XYZ file of C-alpha atoms in Angstrom:
563
model
C 110.915 -70.605 259.430
C 109.631 -73.277 257.042
C 106.469 -73.661 259.124
C 105.753 -69.936 258.927
C 106.285 -69.963 255.156
C 103.940 -72.919 254.694
C 101.328 -71.238 256.881
C 101.486 -68.050 254.831
C 101.295 -70.055 251.597
C 98.225 -71.885 252.888
C 96.507 -68.591 253.734
C 97.252 -67.196 250.252
C 95.954 -70.345 248.533
C 92.764 -70.295 250.619
C 92.206 -66.614 249.811
C 92.704 -67.281 246.107
C 90.258 -70.163 246.166
C 87.726 -67.994 247.930
C 88.145 -65.193 245.381
C 87.771 -67.669 242.532
C 84.630 -69.081 244.092
C 83.001 -65.655 244.331
C 83.948 -64.856 240.750
C 82.440 -68.108 239.506
C 79.299 -67.509 241.560
C 78.897 -64.002 240.108
C 79.451 -65.291 236.573
C 76.905 -68.098 236.920
C 74.197 -65.811 238.272
C 74.931 -63.025 235.791
C 74.991 -65.234 232.708
C 71.780 -66.902 233.863
C 70.085 -63.494 234.079
C 71.257 -62.700 230.540
C 70.176 -66.084 229.202
C 66.709 -65.704 230.706
C 66.083 -62.576 228.609
C 67.964 -63.536 225.457
C 64.870 -65.080 223.874
C 63.074 -61.722 224.232
C 65.514 -60.014 221.836
C 65.493 -61.206 218.189
C 69.009 -61.638 216.869
C 70.636 -61.674 220.300
C 73.715 -63.879 220.488
C 74.335 -66.329 223.310
C 78.093 -65.784 223.100
C 78.395 -63.113 225.771
C 80.957 -64.640 228.129
C 83.851 -62.411 229.135
C 86.738 -64.446 227.777
C 90.100 -63.441 229.325
C 91.769 -64.847 226.176
C 90.152 -62.017 224.189
C 92.294 -59.479 226.055
C 95.698 -60.336 224.626
C 98.748 -58.270 223.854
C 99.031 -59.770 220.375
C 96.861 -61.999 218.181
C 98.301 -65.124 216.597
C 97.924 -64.740 212.807
C 100.031 -67.738 211.802
C 97.001 -69.633 210.467
C 96.479 -67.101 207.654
C 98.215 -67.318 204.266
C 101.144 -65.001 203.563
C 101.446 -62.528 200.737
C 104.517 -63.084 198.562
C 103.846 -60.415 195.933
C 105.591 -57.075 195.605
C 103.280 -54.307 194.452
C 105.224 -51.613 192.646
C 102.433 -49.065 192.993
C 103.179 -48.918 196.740
C 106.665 -47.481 196.070
C 108.738 -47.569 199.290
C 105.941 -49.386 201.132
C 105.943 -52.312 198.688
C 108.409 -54.413 200.704
C 106.413 -53.908 203.903
C 103.545 -56.050 202.624
C 105.710 -59.033 201.692
C 105.017 -61.747 204.265
C 101.858 -60.017 205.439
C 98.949 -62.223 206.419
C 96.078 -62.104 203.917
C 92.839 -61.285 205.738
C 89.502 -61.786 203.989
C 86.376 -59.906 205.001
C 85.034 -62.955 206.851
C 88.366 -63.307 208.646
C 88.285 -59.636 209.624
C 84.761 -59.980 211.015
C 85.707 -63.051 213.037
C 88.833 -61.383 214.421
C 86.892 -58.250 215.339
C 84.205 -60.198 217.189
C 86.907 -62.061 219.106
C 89.536 -59.429 219.852
C 88.153 -55.949 219.218
C 88.564 -53.785 222.295
C 85.365 -51.926 221.502
C 83.416 -55.184 221.221
C 84.818 -56.440 224.530
C 83.809 -53.163 226.184
C 80.233 -53.615 224.987
C 80.169 -57.148 226.382
C 81.434 -55.830 229.702
C 78.676 -53.203 229.802
C 76.114 -55.929 229.257
C 77.684 -58.051 231.977
C 77.763 -55.185 234.488
C 74.109 -54.383 233.808
C 73.147 -57.995 234.500
C 75.428 -58.063 237.538
C 73.591 -55.062 239.000
C 70.294 -56.876 238.473
C 71.478 -59.836 240.521
C 71.772 -57.595 243.581
C 68.315 -56.081 243.059
C 66.889 -59.602 242.935
C 68.915 -60.615 245.981
C 67.283 -57.876 248.065
C 63.987 -59.814 247.984
C 65.440 -63.049 249.322
C 66.095 -63.955 252.987
C 69.395 -62.374 254.019
C 71.249 -64.040 256.889
C 73.886 -62.598 259.184
C 76.054 -64.004 261.927
C 78.333 -62.224 264.380
C 80.291 -63.463 267.367
C 82.583 -61.863 269.909
C 84.739 -62.893 272.843
C 86.325 -60.835 275.670
C 88.759 -61.553 278.475
C 88.208 -59.282 281.509
C 90.259 -58.602 284.626
C 90.331 -55.949 287.397
C 93.312 -53.567 287.474
C 95.052 -53.284 290.874
C 94.621 -49.904 292.654
C 97.982 -48.604 293.964
C 96.386 -47.073 297.142
C 94.830 -50.389 298.126
C 98.150 -52.172 297.594
C 99.993 -49.670 299.820
C 97.403 -49.998 302.611
C 97.610 -53.781 302.465
C 101.386 -53.609 302.897
C 101.125 -51.194 305.903
C 98.468 -53.178 307.746
C 99.824 -56.579 306.880
C 96.485 -57.593 305.315
C 96.438 -60.423 302.853
C 96.439 -59.204 299.273
C 93.222 -59.692 297.321
C 93.572 -61.280 293.904
C 92.114 -59.566 290.887
C 88.990 -61.023 289.335
C 89.113 -62.587 285.878
C 86.335 -63.691 283.510
C 85.608 -64.641 279.903
C 82.613 -63.205 278.009
C 81.361 -64.554 274.681
C 78.335 -63.822 272.544
C 76.768 -64.799 269.222
C 74.034 -63.255 267.135
C 72.256 -65.020 264.307
C 69.895 -62.905 262.251
C 67.724 -63.036 259.177
C 65.935 -60.291 257.272
C 63.443 -60.737 254.442
C 62.211 -57.820 252.373
C 58.835 -58.764 250.902
C 57.706 -57.553 247.484
C 54.492 -56.241 249.004
C 56.478 -53.719 251.048
C 56.689 -55.649 254.304
C 59.838 -56.567 256.227
C 60.267 -59.739 258.295
C 63.211 -59.918 260.712
C 64.399 -62.616 263.100
C 67.305 -62.386 265.577
C 68.668 -65.017 268.005
C 71.276 -63.938 270.582
C 73.339 -65.990 273.021
C 75.595 -64.569 275.769
C 77.982 -66.601 277.936
C 80.162 -65.588 280.901
C 82.668 -67.737 282.870
C 84.379 -66.388 286.032
C 87.935 -67.691 286.373
C 88.710 -66.428 289.949
C 86.777 -66.057 293.158
C 83.328 -67.581 292.848
C 84.038 -69.713 289.790
C 80.823 -70.184 287.874
C 79.208 -69.905 284.469
C 76.175 -67.924 283.347
C 74.390 -67.796 280.020
C 71.377 -66.174 278.448
C 69.521 -66.429 275.165
C 66.877 -64.315 273.478
C 64.821 -64.494 270.329
C 63.366 -61.417 268.669
C 61.005 -61.441 265.681
C 59.363 -58.492 263.963
C 57.105 -57.837 261.024
C 56.337 -54.424 259.522
C 53.907 -53.767 256.684
C 53.058 -50.386 255.102
C 49.324 -50.022 254.572
C 49.123 -46.813 252.508
C 52.420 -45.252 251.507
C 54.888 -47.774 250.005
C 52.167 -50.436 249.967
C 51.934 -52.974 247.168
C 54.181 -54.772 244.740
C 53.950 -52.046 242.092
C 55.443 -49.467 244.475
C 57.911 -51.566 246.427
C 59.463 -53.409 243.482
C 59.741 -50.409 241.170
C 63.548 -50.429 241.407
C 63.622 -54.162 240.679
C 61.269 -53.695 237.741
C 63.467 -50.928 236.363
C 66.593 -53.058 236.771
C 64.923 -55.911 234.884
C 63.948 -53.600 232.051
C 67.359 -51.913 231.997
C 68.930 -55.301 231.308
C 66.459 -55.837 228.468
C 67.378 -52.428 227.044
C 71.074 -53.280 227.293
C 70.478 -56.549 225.459
C 68.726 -54.652 222.668
C 71.504 -52.072 222.547
C 74.104 -54.838 222.377
C 72.256 -56.548 219.539
C 71.987 -53.251 217.682
C 75.684 -52.621 218.318
C 76.640 -56.015 216.849
C 74.786 -55.185 213.641
C 76.309 -51.703 213.389
C 79.735 -53.071 214.257
C 79.591 -55.699 211.503
C 78.532 -53.043 208.991
C 81.331 -50.755 210.177
C 83.907 -53.521 209.793
C 82.713 -54.222 206.242
C 82.562 -50.524 205.379
C 86.089 -49.876 206.669
C 87.363 -53.011 204.948
C 86.050 -51.810 201.599
C 87.340 -48.300 202.289
C 90.870 -49.639 202.768
C 90.600 -51.589 199.519
C 89.237 -48.478 197.824
C 92.235 -46.452 198.994
C 94.486 -49.203 197.702
C 92.703 -49.181 194.332
C 93.000 -45.377 194.136
C 96.737 -45.731 194.778
C 96.994 -48.264 191.964
C 95.008 -46.019 189.614
C 97.184 -43.022 190.432
C 100.318 -45.073 189.774
C 98.950 -46.254 186.420
C 98.064 -42.669 185.596
C 101.578 -41.546 186.491
C 103.095 -44.180 184.205
C 100.818 -43.087 181.356
C 101.719 -39.418 181.895
C 105.424 -40.199 181.991
C 105.127 -42.208 178.783
C 103.450 -39.268 177.091
C 106.082 -36.955 178.522
C 108.929 -39.045 177.092
C 107.299 -38.971 173.654
C 106.701 -35.224 173.785
C 110.278 -34.618 174.940
C 111.447 -36.594 171.951
C 109.303 -34.394 169.679
C 110.753 -31.343 171.421
C 114.247 -32.547 170.640
C 113.222 -32.651 166.970
C 111.766 -29.141 167.220
C 108.183 -30.367 166.880
C 107.119 -29.263 170.341
C 107.664 -26.060 172.259
C 108.995 -25.774 175.794
C 105.586 -24.479 176.876
C 103.817 -27.553 175.516
C 106.216 -30.004 177.155
C 106.180 -28.020 180.388
C 102.462 -28.623 180.646
C 103.046 -32.396 180.648
C 105.921 -32.035 183.114
C 103.601 -30.166 185.464
C 100.962 -32.862 185.096
C 103.581 -35.505 185.914
C 104.510 -33.685 189.113
C 100.876 -33.293 190.156
C 100.162 -36.928 189.377
C 103.173 -38.016 191.444
C 101.911 -35.878 194.322
C 98.482 -37.547 194.110
C 100.123 -40.945 193.981
C 102.379 -40.476 197.026
C 99.526 -38.908 198.986
C 97.268 -41.859 198.180
C 99.936 -44.288 199.452
C 100.002 -42.485 202.799
C 96.205 -42.442 202.943
C 96.034 -46.169 202.185
C 98.603 -47.175 204.814
C 96.977 -44.947 207.426
C 93.542 -46.447 206.766
C 95.036 -49.955 206.966
C 96.638 -49.195 210.351
C 93.370 -47.783 211.673
C 91.574 -50.898 210.451
C 93.996 -53.104 212.380
C 93.156 -51.275 215.591
C 89.442 -51.539 214.855
C 89.514 -55.348 214.605
C 91.720 -55.776 217.678
C 95.167 -56.119 216.128
C 98.267 -54.073 216.772
C 99.315 -51.321 214.390
C 102.598 -53.198 213.904
C 100.891 -56.425 212.752
C 101.606 -57.073 209.085
C 98.377 -57.842 207.214
C 97.103 -57.421 203.669
C 93.422 -57.211 202.808
C 92.152 -59.519 200.090
C 91.700 -57.701 196.767
C 89.214 -60.360 195.676
C 86.629 -58.900 198.066
C 86.419 -55.758 195.933
C 86.083 -57.883 192.823
C 83.278 -59.889 194.413
C 81.072 -56.849 195.086
C 81.934 -55.482 191.629
C 80.761 -58.706 189.983
C 77.689 -58.943 192.183
C 76.328 -55.874 190.489
C 74.381 -52.864 191.642
C 71.205 -54.674 192.657
C 68.802 -52.848 194.941
C 66.800 -54.616 197.678
C 63.639 -56.306 196.473
C 61.581 -54.026 198.701
C 59.797 -50.743 198.063
C 60.343 -47.736 200.306
C 56.881 -47.747 201.912
C 57.259 -51.374 202.924
C 60.766 -50.676 204.227
C 59.498 -47.831 206.427
C 56.724 -50.011 207.787
C 59.112 -52.850 208.611
C 61.590 -50.523 210.304
C 58.907 -49.400 212.765
C 58.077 -53.046 213.494
C 61.577 -54.448 213.861
C 63.854 -51.743 215.268
C 64.852 -52.766 218.786
C 65.867 -49.240 219.775
C 62.335 -48.034 219.050
C 60.930 -50.687 221.365
C 63.289 -49.479 224.080
C 62.223 -45.852 223.638
C 58.551 -46.869 223.827
C 59.232 -48.921 226.960
C 60.954 -45.908 228.518
C 57.718 -43.980 228.102
C 56.037 -46.686 230.182
C 58.867 -46.415 232.713
C 58.165 -42.706 233.050
C 54.459 -43.420 233.592
C 55.290 -45.799 236.440
C 57.534 -43.203 238.023
C 54.524 -40.850 238.219
C 52.571 -43.422 240.201
C 55.505 -43.993 242.562
C 56.022 -40.262 243.100
C 52.309 -39.730 243.787
C 52.383 -42.542 246.350
C 55.023 -40.707 248.382
C 52.529 -37.886 249.040
C 50.155 -40.204 250.889
C 50.199 -40.624 254.683
C 52.348 -43.434 256.033
C 50.311 -45.957 258.055
C 52.399 -48.971 259.075
C 51.388 -52.120 260.905
C 54.015 -53.541 263.302
C 54.082 -56.887 265.091
C 56.958 -57.884 267.419
C 57.699 -61.006 269.463
C 60.382 -61.186 272.173
C 61.326 -64.516 273.749
C 63.904 -64.488 276.535
C 65.521 -67.245 278.563
C 64.060 -68.756 281.796
C 64.706 -67.323 285.275
C 67.436 -69.873 285.833
C 68.894 -69.562 282.405
C 71.086 -71.965 280.625
C 72.692 -71.275 277.313
C 70.410 -71.962 274.368
C 67.168 -72.288 276.359
C 64.155 -70.056 275.566
C 61.003 -69.528 277.609
C 58.293 -69.443 274.941
C 55.549 -69.566 277.587
C 56.520 -66.071 278.722
C 56.993 -64.564 275.266
C 56.029 -60.907 274.893
C 53.894 -59.922 271.906
C 53.478 -56.375 270.659
C 51.217 -55.169 267.857
C 50.543 -51.630 266.805
C 50.086 -48.996 264.136
C 52.221 -45.973 263.372
C 51.003 -42.940 261.455
C 53.097 -40.311 259.695
C 51.067 -37.494 258.163
C 52.532 -35.867 255.029
C 53.080 -32.379 256.396
C 56.551 -31.823 254.903
C 55.867 -32.542 251.223
C 57.996 -30.033 249.355
C 60.536 -32.572 248.178
C 57.912 -35.179 247.231
C 55.822 -32.548 245.454
C 58.830 -31.555 243.351
C 59.573 -35.197 242.568
C 56.016 -35.672 241.299
C 56.260 -32.629 239.061
C 59.619 -33.809 237.795
C 58.134 -37.225 236.990
C 55.323 -35.605 234.999
C 57.809 -33.555 232.997
C 59.999 -36.613 232.396
C 56.964 -38.454 231.038
C 56.275 -35.710 228.507
C 59.962 -35.595 227.587
C 60.168 -39.369 227.089
C 57.082 -39.243 224.873
C 58.701 -36.603 222.686
C 61.920 -38.611 222.627
C 60.047 -41.649 221.348
C 58.267 -39.653 218.640
C 61.587 -38.075 217.624
C 63.163 -41.533 217.464
C 60.390 -42.724 215.150
C 60.987 -39.785 212.829
C 64.744 -40.331 212.983
C 64.364 -43.978 212.009
C 62.213 -42.983 209.039
C 64.705 -40.321 207.968
C 67.594 -42.783 208.240
C 65.819 -45.385 206.101
C 64.865 -42.749 203.511
C 68.452 -41.479 203.449
C 69.778 -45.032 202.957
C 67.300 -45.495 200.107
C 68.382 -42.244 198.474
C 72.053 -43.140 198.830
C 71.481 -46.479 197.109
C 69.503 -44.799 194.339
C 72.120 -42.090 193.936
C 74.934 -44.659 193.896
C 73.107 -46.648 191.195
C 72.734 -43.550 189.039
C 76.345 -42.574 189.654
C 77.443 -46.071 188.670
C 75.675 -45.863 185.323
C 77.140 -42.413 184.697
C 80.667 -43.504 185.684
C 80.548 -46.625 183.511
C 79.763 -44.407 180.545
C 82.368 -41.890 181.666
C 85.089 -44.561 181.795
C 84.194 -45.757 178.311
C 84.222 -42.233 176.895
C 87.516 -41.302 178.508
C 89.182 -44.551 177.447
C 88.307 -43.641 173.836
C 89.538 -40.083 174.412
C 92.863 -41.296 175.781
C 93.254 -43.780 172.947
C 92.576 -41.123 170.308
C 94.803 -38.561 172.024
C 97.664 -41.046 172.097
C 97.232 -41.946 168.429
C 97.188 -38.283 167.414
C 100.182 -37.582 169.630
C 102.160 -40.418 168.055
C 101.400 -38.913 164.619
C 102.494 -35.514 165.843
C 98.999 -34.110 165.450
C 97.885 -34.193 169.074
C 97.145 -31.352 171.421
C 98.979 -31.460 174.751
C 95.950 -30.095 176.596
C 93.738 -32.840 175.171
C 96.232 -35.457 176.265
C 96.439 -34.047 179.794
C 92.699 -33.611 180.199
C 91.745 -37.025 178.814
C 94.255 -38.811 181.074
C 93.126 -36.926 184.173
C 89.475 -37.558 183.382
C 90.084 -41.286 182.872
C 91.825 -41.629 186.235
C 89.031 -39.686 187.952
C 86.330 -41.748 186.215
C 87.891 -45.066 187.231
C 88.244 -43.868 190.817
C 84.647 -42.660 190.908
C 83.435 -45.960 189.451
C 84.980 -48.100 192.168
C 83.939 -45.545 194.816
C 80.357 -45.808 193.613
C 80.414 -49.599 193.907
C 81.712 -49.390 197.492
C 79.208 -46.663 198.403
C 76.274 -48.657 197.031
C 77.331 -51.807 198.873
C 77.801 -49.915 202.149
C 74.480 -48.081 201.781
C 72.711 -51.388 201.124
C 74.174 -52.964 204.264
C 73.150 -49.931 206.315
C 69.687 -50.083 204.748
C 69.151 -53.700 205.860
C 70.487 -52.809 209.302
C 68.260 -49.754 209.656
C 65.071 -51.611 208.722
C 65.960 -54.355 211.212
C 66.561 -57.118 208.655
C 70.297 -57.614 209.107
C 71.137 -60.563 211.334
C 74.646 -61.223 212.596
C 75.836 -64.615 213.839
C 78.396 -65.295 216.556
C 81.370 -64.902 214.198
C 80.145 -61.625 212.715
C 78.806 -63.066 209.445
C 75.506 -61.555 208.386
C 72.309 -62.440 206.615
C 70.360 -59.649 204.995
C 66.772 -59.358 203.872
C 65.649 -62.633 205.408
C 63.977 -63.685 208.598
C 66.326 -64.714 211.322
C 66.773 -68.495 211.464
C 65.493 -70.053 214.641
């Protein structure tokens, strides 16, 4: 029993080792293919390994500082953020580039594209094969013969027994010029175990070479699939690089959006406190007969509406925070708090526009955008497909050369009689009489070429429109910022004056309500404008191809990539 268990355990261990070996072999070849083309893509990271540690059920956040503050403006959610890990923008970027499910999926797509290329390359290397077989043969006894032997008293004849074995070793080499070279060595062995005990063996060697001379002739035709696979990997590398830039911008944009929702919640809470303070004062005046029920009711209604805005903003903030956790690869149940200082940093940085005019930005975008290069290369791919399709309409004229070497007349296993080898050379012709399918493929290739050309031209226009839109958004955000700064100042004076007049019993309830609402709206719009301008600027650098992202997700904007 123990021996059987140990045998089974040995088989399992050997199978596991074999599986691990094949995995390592695939990884080495795939990562080499990626590394060979990395230098062709500006901004491409070398950190593309599929790390099993990145696929975890939960991320360890113990290294991050804990929040110990209770924020009253979060109402019932205030306690939930106590003990939460404080995540800065740089921390969020690093976590996302390590654990984001979306980022891991993009790395897997890149890996699978390179893995497919390894097989296309393998097709043009010598491929070896080996098979062997063994048979035990014996004659079945015929019941009629047995009965006759018993009646006549004849001696019974033993059945014949023999062992047959054979091996085949082969090699096939697909040449990039269209030719195929094949080599096969066979050995057969038979041993008779009864009767005339003897052994026989035979060997044979077969070699063949086939080369198309018209159809399918030449490297450009034969290796078209390999060429396309090579270029597809290059396209995937460009797409991955573009994704990394867009992903970093999306992380930053969502980070600021969460902080914006938090700031809106704080503003709404401050507004509610101000409204309630005014309400208490007006209720006191009402008790003295200085205010009517209608006037106080207006403030009571504003208090209810402000409370509704406040509670709604809390829900919006917490929902955006949960979505952000999922985006960077955390669980929705992980307790984190985003760093408020990040919003202060971009506020203090100011509303500076890129030191680049629009015409120069458009010119650079056409020179640096990797997706445009891919679309242009796809036009060239379509042109090659036309040449391949046209080639299939030509007659097929193939040259064939075969060699057969068998064993000698008195054969022994492993011996070959090269002096009596048989050589065969010839030509085969296949006229293109049934061309309907190939004709349609040629027409389809011509249409695809025109379509790919239009796609490239549309992509150029789309890039220009995107850059122009980013420029307009930055300009609009700058104008909005200046307007909102003035608006905040005006409404702060309005609120101050309304409060002073109200305290003297000379104020108008409507003025108090309107000035407070306008101040809250102006402060919200001001911080929204700052976030919008910062996001638009990041997208602008990305869309003109001058945003570079390092392995941890940190970016450099408006500079040449360091090499």
